Short mmCIF file of C-alpha atoms in Angstrom, two decimals:
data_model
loop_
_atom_site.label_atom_id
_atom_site.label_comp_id
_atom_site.label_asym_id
_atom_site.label_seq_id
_atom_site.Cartn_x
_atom_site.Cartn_y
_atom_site.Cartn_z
CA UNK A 1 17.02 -19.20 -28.57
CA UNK A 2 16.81 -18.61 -24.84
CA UNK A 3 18.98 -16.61 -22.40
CA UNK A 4 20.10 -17.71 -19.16
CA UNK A 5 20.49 -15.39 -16.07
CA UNK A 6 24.14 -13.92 -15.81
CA UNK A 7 23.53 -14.47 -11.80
CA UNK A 8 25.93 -17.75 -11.32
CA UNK A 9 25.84 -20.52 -9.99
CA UNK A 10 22.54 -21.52 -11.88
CA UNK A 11 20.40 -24.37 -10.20
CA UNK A 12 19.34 -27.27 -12.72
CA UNK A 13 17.11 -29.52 -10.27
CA UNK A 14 16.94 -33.08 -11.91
CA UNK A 15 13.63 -34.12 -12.06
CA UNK A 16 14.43 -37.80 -12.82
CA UNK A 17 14.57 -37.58 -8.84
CA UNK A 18 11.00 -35.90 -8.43
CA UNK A 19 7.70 -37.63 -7.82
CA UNK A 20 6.53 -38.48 -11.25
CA UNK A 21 3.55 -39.03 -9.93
CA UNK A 22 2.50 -35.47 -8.78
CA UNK A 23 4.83 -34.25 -11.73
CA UNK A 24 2.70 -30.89 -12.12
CA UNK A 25 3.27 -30.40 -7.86
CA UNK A 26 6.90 -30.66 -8.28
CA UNK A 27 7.77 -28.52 -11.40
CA UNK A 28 5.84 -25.94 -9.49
CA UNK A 29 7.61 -26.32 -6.04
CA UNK A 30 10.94 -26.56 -7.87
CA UNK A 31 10.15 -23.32 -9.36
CA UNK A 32 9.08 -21.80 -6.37
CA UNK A 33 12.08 -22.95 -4.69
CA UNK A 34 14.62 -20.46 -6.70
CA UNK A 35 15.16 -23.28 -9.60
CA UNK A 36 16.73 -21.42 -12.74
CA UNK A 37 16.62 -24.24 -14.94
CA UNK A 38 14.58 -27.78 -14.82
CA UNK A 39 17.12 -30.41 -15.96
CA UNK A 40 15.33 -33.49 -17.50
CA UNK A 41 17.72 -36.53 -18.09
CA UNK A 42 16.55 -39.02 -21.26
CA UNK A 43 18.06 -41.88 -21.52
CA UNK A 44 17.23 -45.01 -23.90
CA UNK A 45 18.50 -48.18 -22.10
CA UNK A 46 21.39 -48.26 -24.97
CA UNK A 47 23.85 -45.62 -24.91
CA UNK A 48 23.33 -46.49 -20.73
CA UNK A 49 21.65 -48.72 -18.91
CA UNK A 50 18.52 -47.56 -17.99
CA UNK A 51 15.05 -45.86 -19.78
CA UNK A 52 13.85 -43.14 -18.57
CA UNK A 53 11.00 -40.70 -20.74
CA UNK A 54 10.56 -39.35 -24.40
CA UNK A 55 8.99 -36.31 -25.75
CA UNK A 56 5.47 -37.22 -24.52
CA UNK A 57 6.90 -36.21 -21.17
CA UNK A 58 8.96 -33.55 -21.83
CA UNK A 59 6.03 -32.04 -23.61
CA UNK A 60 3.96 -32.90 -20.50
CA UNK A 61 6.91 -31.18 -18.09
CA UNK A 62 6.58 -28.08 -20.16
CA UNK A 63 3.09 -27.33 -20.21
CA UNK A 64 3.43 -26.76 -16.54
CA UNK A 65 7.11 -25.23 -16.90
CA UNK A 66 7.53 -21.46 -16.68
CA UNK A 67 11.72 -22.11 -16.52
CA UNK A 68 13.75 -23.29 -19.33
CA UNK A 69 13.70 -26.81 -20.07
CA UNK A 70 17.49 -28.46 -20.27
CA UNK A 71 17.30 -31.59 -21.85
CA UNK A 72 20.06 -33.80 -21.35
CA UNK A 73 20.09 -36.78 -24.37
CA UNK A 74 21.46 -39.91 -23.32
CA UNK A 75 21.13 -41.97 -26.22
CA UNK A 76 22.72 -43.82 -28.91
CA UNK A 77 21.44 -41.69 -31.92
CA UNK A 78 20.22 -38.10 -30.68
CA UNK A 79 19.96 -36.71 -34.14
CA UNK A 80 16.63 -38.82 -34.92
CA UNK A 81 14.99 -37.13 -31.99
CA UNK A 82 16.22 -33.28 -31.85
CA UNK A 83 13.30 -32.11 -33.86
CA UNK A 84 10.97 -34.08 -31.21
CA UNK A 85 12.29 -32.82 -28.21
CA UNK A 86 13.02 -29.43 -29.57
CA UNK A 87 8.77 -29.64 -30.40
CA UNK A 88 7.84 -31.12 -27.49
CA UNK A 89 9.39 -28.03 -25.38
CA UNK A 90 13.30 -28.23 -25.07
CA UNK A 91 15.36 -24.77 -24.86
CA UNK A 92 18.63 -26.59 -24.29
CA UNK A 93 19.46 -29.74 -26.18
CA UNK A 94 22.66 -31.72 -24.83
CA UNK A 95 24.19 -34.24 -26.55
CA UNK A 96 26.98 -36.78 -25.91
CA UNK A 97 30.34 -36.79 -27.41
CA UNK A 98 30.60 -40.62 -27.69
CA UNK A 99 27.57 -40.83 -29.46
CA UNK A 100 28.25 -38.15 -31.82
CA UNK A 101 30.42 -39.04 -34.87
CA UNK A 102 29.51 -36.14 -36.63
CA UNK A 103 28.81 -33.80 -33.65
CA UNK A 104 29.55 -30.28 -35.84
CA UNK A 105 26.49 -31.41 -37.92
CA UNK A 106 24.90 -32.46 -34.68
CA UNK A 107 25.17 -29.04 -32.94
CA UNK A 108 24.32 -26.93 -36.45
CA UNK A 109 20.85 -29.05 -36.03
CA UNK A 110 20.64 -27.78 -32.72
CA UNK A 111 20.95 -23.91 -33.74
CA UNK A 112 18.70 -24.78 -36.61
CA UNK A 113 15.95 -25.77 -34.44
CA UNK A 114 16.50 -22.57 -32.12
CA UNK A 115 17.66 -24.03 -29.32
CA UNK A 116 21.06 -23.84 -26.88
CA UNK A 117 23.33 -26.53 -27.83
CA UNK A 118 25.26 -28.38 -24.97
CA UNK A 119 28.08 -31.08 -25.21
CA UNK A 120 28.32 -33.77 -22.43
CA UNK A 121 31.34 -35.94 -21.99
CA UNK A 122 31.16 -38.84 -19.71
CA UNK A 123 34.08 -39.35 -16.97
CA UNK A 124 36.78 -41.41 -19.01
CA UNK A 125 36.11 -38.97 -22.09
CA UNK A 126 39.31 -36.30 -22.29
CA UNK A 127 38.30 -32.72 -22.37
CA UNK A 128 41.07 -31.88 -24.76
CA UNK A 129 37.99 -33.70 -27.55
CA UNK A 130 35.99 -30.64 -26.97
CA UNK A 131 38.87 -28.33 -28.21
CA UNK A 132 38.00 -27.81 -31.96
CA UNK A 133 33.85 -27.39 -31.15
CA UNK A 134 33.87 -25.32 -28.06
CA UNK A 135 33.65 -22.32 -29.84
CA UNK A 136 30.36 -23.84 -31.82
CA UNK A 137 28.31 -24.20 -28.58
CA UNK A 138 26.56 -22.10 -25.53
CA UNK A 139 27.42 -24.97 -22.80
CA UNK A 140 29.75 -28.25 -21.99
CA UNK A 141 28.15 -30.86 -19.43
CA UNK A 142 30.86 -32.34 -17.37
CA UNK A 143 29.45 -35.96 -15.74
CA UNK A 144 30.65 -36.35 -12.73
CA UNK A 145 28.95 -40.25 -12.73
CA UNK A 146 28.44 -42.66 -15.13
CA UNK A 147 25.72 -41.58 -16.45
CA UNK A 148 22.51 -43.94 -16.24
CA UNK A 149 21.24 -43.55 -12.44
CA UNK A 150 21.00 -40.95 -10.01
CA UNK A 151 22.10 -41.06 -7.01
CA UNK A 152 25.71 -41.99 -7.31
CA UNK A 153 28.84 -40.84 -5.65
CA UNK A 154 31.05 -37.92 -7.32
CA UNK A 155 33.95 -38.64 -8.88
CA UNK A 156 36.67 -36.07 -7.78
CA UNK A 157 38.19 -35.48 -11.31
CA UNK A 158 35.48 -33.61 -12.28
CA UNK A 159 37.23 -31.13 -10.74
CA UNK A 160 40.30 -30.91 -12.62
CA UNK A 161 37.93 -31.37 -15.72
CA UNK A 162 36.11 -28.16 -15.26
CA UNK A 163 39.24 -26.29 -14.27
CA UNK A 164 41.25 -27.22 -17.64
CA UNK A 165 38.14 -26.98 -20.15
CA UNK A 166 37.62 -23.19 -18.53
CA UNK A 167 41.36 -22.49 -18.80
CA UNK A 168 40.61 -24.39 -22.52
CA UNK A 169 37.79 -22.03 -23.15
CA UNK A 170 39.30 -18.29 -21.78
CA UNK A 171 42.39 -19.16 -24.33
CA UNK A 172 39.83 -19.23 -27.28
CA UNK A 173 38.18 -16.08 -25.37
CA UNK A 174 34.74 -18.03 -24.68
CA UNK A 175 34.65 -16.59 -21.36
CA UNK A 176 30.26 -16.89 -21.97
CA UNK A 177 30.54 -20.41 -22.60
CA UNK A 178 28.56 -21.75 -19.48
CA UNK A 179 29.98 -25.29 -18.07
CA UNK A 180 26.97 -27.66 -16.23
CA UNK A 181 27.95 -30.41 -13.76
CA UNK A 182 26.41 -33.44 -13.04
CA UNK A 183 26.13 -36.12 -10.84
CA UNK A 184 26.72 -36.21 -6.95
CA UNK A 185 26.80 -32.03 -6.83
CA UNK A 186 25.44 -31.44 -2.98
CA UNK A 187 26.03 -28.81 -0.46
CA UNK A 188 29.42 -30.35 -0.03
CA UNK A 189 30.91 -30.01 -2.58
CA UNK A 190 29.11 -26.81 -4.48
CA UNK A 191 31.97 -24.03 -3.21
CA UNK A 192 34.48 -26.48 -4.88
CA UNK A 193 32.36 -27.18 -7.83
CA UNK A 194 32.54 -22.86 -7.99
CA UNK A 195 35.73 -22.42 -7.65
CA UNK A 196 36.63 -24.83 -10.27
CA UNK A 197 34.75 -22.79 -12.95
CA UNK A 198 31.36 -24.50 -13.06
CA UNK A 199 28.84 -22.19 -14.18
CA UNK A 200 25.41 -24.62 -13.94
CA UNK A 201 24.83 -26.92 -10.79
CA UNK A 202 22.69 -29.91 -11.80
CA UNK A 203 21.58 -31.69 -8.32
CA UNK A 204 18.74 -34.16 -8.66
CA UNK A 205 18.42 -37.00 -5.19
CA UNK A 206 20.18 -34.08 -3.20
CA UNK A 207 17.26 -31.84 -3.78
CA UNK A 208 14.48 -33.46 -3.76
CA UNK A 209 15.00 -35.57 -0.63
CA UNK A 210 15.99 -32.78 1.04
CA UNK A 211 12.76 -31.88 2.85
CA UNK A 212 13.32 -28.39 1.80
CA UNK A 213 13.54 -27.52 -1.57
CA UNK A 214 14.51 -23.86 -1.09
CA UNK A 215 16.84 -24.20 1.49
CA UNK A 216 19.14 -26.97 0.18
CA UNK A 217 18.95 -24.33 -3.28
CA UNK A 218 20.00 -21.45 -1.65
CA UNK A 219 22.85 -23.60 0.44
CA UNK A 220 24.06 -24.90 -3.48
CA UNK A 221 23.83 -21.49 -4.54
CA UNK A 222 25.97 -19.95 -1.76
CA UNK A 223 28.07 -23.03 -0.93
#
C-alpha cells in the first residue's frame, strides 16, 4: 500500500478533463506541473449518467504514470471490478456509499488487494453514515457535484461537510485520515476548502484549461 506526502493540500488533477488524445503528453505535464496524485474518475452510465473508461485505460494511464493513481469508482457494483482496477494500476480505490450495501466487506477487499481504500458520498448523502467505518479507511471523498460531469458549479455545503466529518474523525482520534474534495475546487475557493479540513484538492476543467498547469497548482496549493 502506498504513502502519500504529509505536505498538504495534495493536488489530484482530474484527467477526465485532459486531452485523451495526447493522454501520454498530459500525464507527463501534469506531473511536471507539481501534481501529487492523478485522479481518474470511472463511471458506468448507471450509478450516473455518463461512461467514461475501464481498466484498459487506467492500465494505459499508468504505464506512463510515475504518481499514484486515485481511482474514483462511480458505478453501480464496484466489487466486480476492484481486482481489475487494482491490476490494471490503481493505488487508491474509492468507492461510493450508495452503492455499497455491504461497504465493510467492500473496503476489507480493498486492503486485501493492497491498495488505499476511500469512501465517497455524494451531496444529499449525510456524513453522520460514515461514522461506524471511518476508522476502517485511509480517505473520505466529499462531492461537491453530482457526480457524472465535470465542470459543474460547487455546492457550498461541502463546506460544512468537511468541517463536521473532521470534527467526526479527531473524536475517534483519526487525525491521518485524509479527506479529498471534488467537484468545482478552483483558486477561489481552495483557502476555504483548507480551512474547512480538506486534506486532497481534486480540480479537473480548472486545471487543465488553465493555460498553465503549474501556476493554477501552485495558486490551489497556496490559496
Amino acid at each position: 500500500m502506498i504513502r502519500l506526502s504529509s505536505d498538504r493540500p495534495l493536488i489530484a488533477p482530474s484527467l477526465l478533463s485532459c486531452d485523451f488524445a495526447r493522454i501520454a503528453e498530459e500525464v507527463a505535464a501534469i506531473e511536471e506541473a507539481g501534481a501529487d496524485l492523478l485522479h481518474v474518475d470511472v463511471m458506468d452510465g448507471h450509478f450516473v449518467p455518463n461512461i467514461t473508461i475501464g481498466p484498459l485505460i487506467v492500465d494505459a494511464i499508468k504505464r506512463h504514470a510515475k504518481t499514484p493513481l486515485d481511482v474514483h469508482l462511480m458505478i453501480a457494483d464496484p466489487d466486480r471490478y476492484l481486482q481489475a482496477f487494482r491490476d490494471a494500476g490503481a493505488d487508491i480505490l474509492t468507492v461510493h456509499q450508495e452503492t455499497c450495501p455491504h461497504l465493510h466487506r467492500t473496503v476489507q477487499a480493498i486492503h486485501a488487494l493492497d491498495a488505499m481504500a476511500g469512501v465517497s458520498i455524494n451531496p444529499a448523502t449525510p456524513v453522520s453514515l460514515l461514522k461506524d467505518i471511518l476508522g476502517e479507511i485511509e480517505m473520505v471523498l466529499i462531492m461537491s457535484v453530482n457526480p457524472g460531469f465535470g465542470g459543474q458549479r460547487f455546492i457550498e455545503q461541502a463546506y460544512e461537510k468537511i468541517s463536521e466529518l473532521r470534527m467526526m474523525a479527531d473524536a475517534q482520534g483519526l487525525s491521518d485520515m485524509l479527506i479529498e474534495v471534488d467537484g468545482g475546487v478552483s483558486v477561489q475557493n481552495t483557502a476555504a476548502l483548507q480551512s474547512a479540513g480538506a486534506d486532497i484538492l481534486v480540480s479537473g476543467s480548472a486545471i487543465f484549461r488553465s493555460g498553465d498547469y503549474a501556476a493554477y497548482i501552485r495558486e490551489l496549493r497556496t490559496g
